[in-house]
Tab-separated table of C-alpha atoms in Angstrom:
chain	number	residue	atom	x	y	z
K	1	UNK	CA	12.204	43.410	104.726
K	2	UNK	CA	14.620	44.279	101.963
K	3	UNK	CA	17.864	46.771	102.988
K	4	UNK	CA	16.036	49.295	100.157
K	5	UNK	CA	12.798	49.140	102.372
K	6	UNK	CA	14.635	50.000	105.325
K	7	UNK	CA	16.765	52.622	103.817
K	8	UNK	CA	13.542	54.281	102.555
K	9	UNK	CA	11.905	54.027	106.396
K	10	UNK	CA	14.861	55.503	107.948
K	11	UNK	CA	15.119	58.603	105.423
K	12	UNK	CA	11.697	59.290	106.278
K	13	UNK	CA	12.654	59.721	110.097
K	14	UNK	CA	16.432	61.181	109.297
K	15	UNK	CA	16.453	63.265	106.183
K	16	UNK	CA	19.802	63.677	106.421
K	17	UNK	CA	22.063	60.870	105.978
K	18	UNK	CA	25.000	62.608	107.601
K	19	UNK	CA	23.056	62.404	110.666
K	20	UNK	CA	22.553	58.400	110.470
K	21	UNK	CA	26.287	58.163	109.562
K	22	UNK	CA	27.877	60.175	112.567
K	23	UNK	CA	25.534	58.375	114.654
K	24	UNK	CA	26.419	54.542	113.650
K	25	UNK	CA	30.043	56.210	114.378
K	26	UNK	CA	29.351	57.303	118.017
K	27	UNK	CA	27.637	54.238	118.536
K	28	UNK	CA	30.647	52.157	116.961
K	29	UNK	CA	33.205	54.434	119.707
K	30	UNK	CA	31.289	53.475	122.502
K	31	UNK	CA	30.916	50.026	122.082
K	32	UNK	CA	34.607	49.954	122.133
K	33	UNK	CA	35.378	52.515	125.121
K	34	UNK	CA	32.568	51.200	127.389
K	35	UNK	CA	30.976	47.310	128.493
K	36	UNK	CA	27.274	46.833	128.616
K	37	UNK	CA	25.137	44.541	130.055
K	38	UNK	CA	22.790	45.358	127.011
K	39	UNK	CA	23.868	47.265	123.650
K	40	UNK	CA	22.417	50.086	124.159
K	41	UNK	CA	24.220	52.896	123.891
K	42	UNK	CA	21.808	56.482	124.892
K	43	UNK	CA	23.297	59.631	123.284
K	44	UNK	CA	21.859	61.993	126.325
K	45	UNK	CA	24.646	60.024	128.328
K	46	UNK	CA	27.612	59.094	126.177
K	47	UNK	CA	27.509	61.951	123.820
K	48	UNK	CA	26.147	64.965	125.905
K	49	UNK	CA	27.107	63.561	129.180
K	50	UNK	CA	23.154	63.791	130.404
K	51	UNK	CA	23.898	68.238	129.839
K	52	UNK	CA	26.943	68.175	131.718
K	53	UNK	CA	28.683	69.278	128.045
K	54	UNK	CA	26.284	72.830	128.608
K	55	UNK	CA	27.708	73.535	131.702
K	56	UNK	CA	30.578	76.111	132.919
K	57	UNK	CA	33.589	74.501	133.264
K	58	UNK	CA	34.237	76.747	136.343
K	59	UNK	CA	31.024	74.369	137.932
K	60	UNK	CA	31.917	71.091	136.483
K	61	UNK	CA	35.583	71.521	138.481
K	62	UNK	CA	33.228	72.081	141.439
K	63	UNK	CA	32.050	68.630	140.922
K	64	UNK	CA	35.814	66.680	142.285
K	65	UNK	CA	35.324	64.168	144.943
K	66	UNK	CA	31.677	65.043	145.356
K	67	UNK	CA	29.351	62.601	145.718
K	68	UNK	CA	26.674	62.489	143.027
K	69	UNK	CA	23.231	60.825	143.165
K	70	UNK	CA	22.167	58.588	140.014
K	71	UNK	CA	18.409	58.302	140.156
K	72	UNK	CA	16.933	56.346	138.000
K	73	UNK	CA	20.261	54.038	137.605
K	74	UNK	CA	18.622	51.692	134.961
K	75	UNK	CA	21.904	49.127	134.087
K	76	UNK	CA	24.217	51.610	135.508
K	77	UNK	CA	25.690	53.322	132.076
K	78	UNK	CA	25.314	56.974	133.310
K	79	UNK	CA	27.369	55.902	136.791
K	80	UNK	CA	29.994	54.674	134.076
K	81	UNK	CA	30.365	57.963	132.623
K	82	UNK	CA	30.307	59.669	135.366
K	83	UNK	CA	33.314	57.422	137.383
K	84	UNK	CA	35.379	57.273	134.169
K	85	UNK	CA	35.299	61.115	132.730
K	86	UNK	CA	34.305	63.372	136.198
K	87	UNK	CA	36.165	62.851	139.635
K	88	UNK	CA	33.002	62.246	142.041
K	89	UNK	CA	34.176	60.461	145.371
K	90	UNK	CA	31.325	58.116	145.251
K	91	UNK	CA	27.911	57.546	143.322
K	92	UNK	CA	24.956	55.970	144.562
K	93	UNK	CA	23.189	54.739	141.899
K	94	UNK	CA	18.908	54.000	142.841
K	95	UNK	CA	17.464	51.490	140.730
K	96	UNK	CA	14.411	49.557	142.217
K	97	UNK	CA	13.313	47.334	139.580
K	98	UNK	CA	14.854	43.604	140.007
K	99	UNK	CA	15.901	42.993	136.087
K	100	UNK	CA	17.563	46.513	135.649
K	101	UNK	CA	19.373	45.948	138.885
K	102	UNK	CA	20.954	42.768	138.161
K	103	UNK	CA	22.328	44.783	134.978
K	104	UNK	CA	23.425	47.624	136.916
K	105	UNK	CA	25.415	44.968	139.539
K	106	UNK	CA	26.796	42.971	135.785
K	107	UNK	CA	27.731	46.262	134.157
K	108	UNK	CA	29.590	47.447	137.813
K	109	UNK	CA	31.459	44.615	137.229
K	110	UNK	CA	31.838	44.147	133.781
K	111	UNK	CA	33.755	47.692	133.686
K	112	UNK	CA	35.399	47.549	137.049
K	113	UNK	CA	33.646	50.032	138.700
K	114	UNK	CA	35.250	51.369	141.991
K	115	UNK	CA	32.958	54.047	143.023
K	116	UNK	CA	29.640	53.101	142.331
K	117	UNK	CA	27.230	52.157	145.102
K	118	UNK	CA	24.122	50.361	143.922
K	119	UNK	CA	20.978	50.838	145.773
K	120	UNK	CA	17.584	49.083	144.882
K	121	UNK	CA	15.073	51.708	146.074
K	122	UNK	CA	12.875	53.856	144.533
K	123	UNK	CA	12.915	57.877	145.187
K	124	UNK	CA	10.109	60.169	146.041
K	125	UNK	CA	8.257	62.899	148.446
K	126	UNK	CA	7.899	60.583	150.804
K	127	UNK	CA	9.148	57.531	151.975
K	128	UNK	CA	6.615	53.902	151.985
K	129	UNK	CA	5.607	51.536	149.209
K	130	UNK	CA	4.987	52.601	145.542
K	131	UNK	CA	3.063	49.967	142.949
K	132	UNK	CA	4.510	50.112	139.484
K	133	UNK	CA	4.381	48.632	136.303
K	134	UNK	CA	7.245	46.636	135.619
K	135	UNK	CA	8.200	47.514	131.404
K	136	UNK	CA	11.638	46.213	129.788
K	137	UNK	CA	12.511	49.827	129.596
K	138	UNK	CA	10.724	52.010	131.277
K	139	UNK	CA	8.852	50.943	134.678
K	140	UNK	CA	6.875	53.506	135.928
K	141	UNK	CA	5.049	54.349	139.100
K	142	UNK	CA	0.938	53.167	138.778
K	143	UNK	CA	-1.792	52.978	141.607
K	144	UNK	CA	-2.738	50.257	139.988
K	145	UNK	CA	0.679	48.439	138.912
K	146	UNK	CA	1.167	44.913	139.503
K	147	UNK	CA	4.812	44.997	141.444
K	148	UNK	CA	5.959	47.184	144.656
K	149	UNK	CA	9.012	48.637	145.129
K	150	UNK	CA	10.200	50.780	148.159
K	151	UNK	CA	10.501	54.487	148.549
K	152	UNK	CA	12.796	56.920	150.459
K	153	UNK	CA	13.411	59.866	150.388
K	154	UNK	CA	16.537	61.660	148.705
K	155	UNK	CA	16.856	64.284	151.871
K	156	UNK	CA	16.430	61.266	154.352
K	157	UNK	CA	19.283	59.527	152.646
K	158	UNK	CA	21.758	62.274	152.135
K	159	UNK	CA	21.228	62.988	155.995
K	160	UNK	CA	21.644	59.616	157.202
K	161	UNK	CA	24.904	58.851	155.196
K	162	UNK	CA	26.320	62.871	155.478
K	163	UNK	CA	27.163	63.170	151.874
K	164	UNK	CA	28.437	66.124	150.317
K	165	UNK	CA	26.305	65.911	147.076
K	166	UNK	CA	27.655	67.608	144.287
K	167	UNK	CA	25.150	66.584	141.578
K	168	UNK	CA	21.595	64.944	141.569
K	169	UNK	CA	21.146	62.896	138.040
K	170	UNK	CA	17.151	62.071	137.424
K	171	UNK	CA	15.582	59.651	135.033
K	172	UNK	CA	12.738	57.958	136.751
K	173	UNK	CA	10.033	57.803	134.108
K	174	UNK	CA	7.792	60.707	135.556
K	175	UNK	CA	8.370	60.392	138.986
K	176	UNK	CA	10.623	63.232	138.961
K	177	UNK	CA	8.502	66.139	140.627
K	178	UNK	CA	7.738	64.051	143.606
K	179	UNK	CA	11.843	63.009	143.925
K	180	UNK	CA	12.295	66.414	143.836
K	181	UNK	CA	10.411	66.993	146.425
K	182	UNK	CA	11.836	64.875	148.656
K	183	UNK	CA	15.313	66.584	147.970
K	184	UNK	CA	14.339	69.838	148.583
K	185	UNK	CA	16.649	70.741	151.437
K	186	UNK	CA	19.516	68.660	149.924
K	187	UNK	CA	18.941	71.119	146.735
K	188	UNK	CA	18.810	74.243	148.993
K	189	UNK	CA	21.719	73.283	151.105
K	190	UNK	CA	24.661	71.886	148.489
K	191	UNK	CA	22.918	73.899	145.123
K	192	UNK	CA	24.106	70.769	143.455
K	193	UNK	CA	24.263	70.530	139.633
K	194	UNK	CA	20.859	68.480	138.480
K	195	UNK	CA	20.518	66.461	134.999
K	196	UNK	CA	16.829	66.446	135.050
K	197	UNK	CA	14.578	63.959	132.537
K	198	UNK	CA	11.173	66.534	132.049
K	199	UNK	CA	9.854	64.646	128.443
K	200	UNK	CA	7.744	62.133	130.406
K	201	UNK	CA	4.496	64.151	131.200
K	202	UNK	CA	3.299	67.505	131.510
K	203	UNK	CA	3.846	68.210	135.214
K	204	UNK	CA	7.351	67.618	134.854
K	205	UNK	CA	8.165	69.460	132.120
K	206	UNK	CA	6.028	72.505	133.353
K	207	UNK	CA	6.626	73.063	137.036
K	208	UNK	CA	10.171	71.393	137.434
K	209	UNK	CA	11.664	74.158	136.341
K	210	UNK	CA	9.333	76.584	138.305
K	211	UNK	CA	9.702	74.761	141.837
K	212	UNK	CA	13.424	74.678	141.222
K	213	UNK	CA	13.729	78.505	140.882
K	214	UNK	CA	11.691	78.505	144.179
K	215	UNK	CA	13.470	77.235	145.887
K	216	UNK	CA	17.172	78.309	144.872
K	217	UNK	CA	16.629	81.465	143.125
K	218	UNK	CA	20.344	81.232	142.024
K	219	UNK	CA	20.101	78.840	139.374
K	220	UNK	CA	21.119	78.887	135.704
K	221	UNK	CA	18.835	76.962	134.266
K	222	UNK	CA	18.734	75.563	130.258
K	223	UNK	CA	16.322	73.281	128.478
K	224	UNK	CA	17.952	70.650	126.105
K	225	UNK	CA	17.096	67.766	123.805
K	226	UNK	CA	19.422	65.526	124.158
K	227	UNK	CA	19.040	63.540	121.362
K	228	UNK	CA	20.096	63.275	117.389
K	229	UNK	CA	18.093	60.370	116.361
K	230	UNK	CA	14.900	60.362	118.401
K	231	UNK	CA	12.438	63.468	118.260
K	232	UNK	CA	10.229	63.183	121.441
K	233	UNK	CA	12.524	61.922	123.846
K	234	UNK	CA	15.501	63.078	125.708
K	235	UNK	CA	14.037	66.596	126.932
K	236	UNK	CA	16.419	67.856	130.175
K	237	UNK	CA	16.430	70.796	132.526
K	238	UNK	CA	19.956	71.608	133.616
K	239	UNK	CA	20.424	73.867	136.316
K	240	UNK	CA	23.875	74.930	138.116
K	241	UNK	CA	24.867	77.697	140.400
């Protein structure tokens, strides 16, 4: 393909070309600030911090020495951004699928990682065994999936360890409804800040919001794309108290 071909394709997605320059910048500043196992560098974490840049400062000072629940760790980049730029006293970072594990473990120590705790468990209503398909990047629950992977239970976890959970991060390619679920006292009891992934299906992106608001009443909730380059992707709830 010639560069003019390419050029052409791209205008047709990014009319702008201020908008493909600033974002070959940002991608250029984070390849230097930050290692990756892979180089790929998701503007919903390194540029809007997965929402936390929407959020009252007043409730992101809340957040010191809190421990904060990555779910859906993939190869560990939002745990990187969230040991380097917020002060969380540990983060447990769920990632069940073998390949994106070993990245998560390379990318720990690739960037020297104190803080993160890597767990390789899936997250749901309720704890057992979970088929899935297995995808490069985005393996997804599936009755009739070829791989298993374990489940627990976020309230289960939280209990067992005694954390004092200060925000609940979720990216587990539509599973997030029935994680949610299983967190539902954790959410009631520590009104935690959550980073919630609702583009995946319909259920998520309708009733998240709606069994949230159930269930703490206090929440500030907004609805964000988190994403310059990429249209249909990238869609989070926030919610903080």
């Amino acid at each position: 393909m010639k560069i003019h071909d390419l050029i052409e394709i791209i205008k047709k997605f990014m009319p702008k070309k201020e908008e493909l320059i600033e974002h070959l910048k940002y991608v250029e500043t984070m390849r230097k600030n930050y290692k990756l196992p892979i180089e790929i560098h998701e503007e919903a974490i390194f540029k809007y911090k997965h929402g936390l840049i929407y959020i009252p400062q007043k409730a992101i000072d809340s957040l010191i020495n809190k421990d904060f629940l990555d779910c859906g760790a993939y190869m560990g980049d939002s745990a990187l951004i969230f040991e380097k730029e917020y002060k969380a006293s540990r983060i447990f970072s769920f990632e069940p699928v073998p390949d994106n594990y070993q990245y998560l473990l390379k990318l720990i120590s690739l960037n020297n990682l104190k803080n993160v705790i890597p767990i390789q468990k899936g997250l749901g209503e309720f704890p057992g065994k979970e088929k899935y398909c297995a995808l490069v990047f985005c393996s997804r629950v599936e009755d009739d999936g070829s791989e298993e992977m374990e489940i627990i239970k976020i309230d289960d976890f939280v209990s067992k360890k005694n954390l004092d959970v200060g925000l609940i991060k979720m990216d587990v390619e539509g599973y997030e409804l029935e994680a949610l679920k299983g967190a539902e006292y954790t959410i009631k009891k520590f009104k935690p800040i959550l980073l919630i992934s609702i583009y995946h299906n319909p259920e998520e992106m309708f009733e998240s919001k709606d069994f949230l608001q159930k269930i703490v009443p206090g929440y500030n909730f907004r609805i964000k794309h988190l994403a310059d380059v990429r249209s249909l992707r990238e869609v989070h709830l926030i919610a903080w108290c």
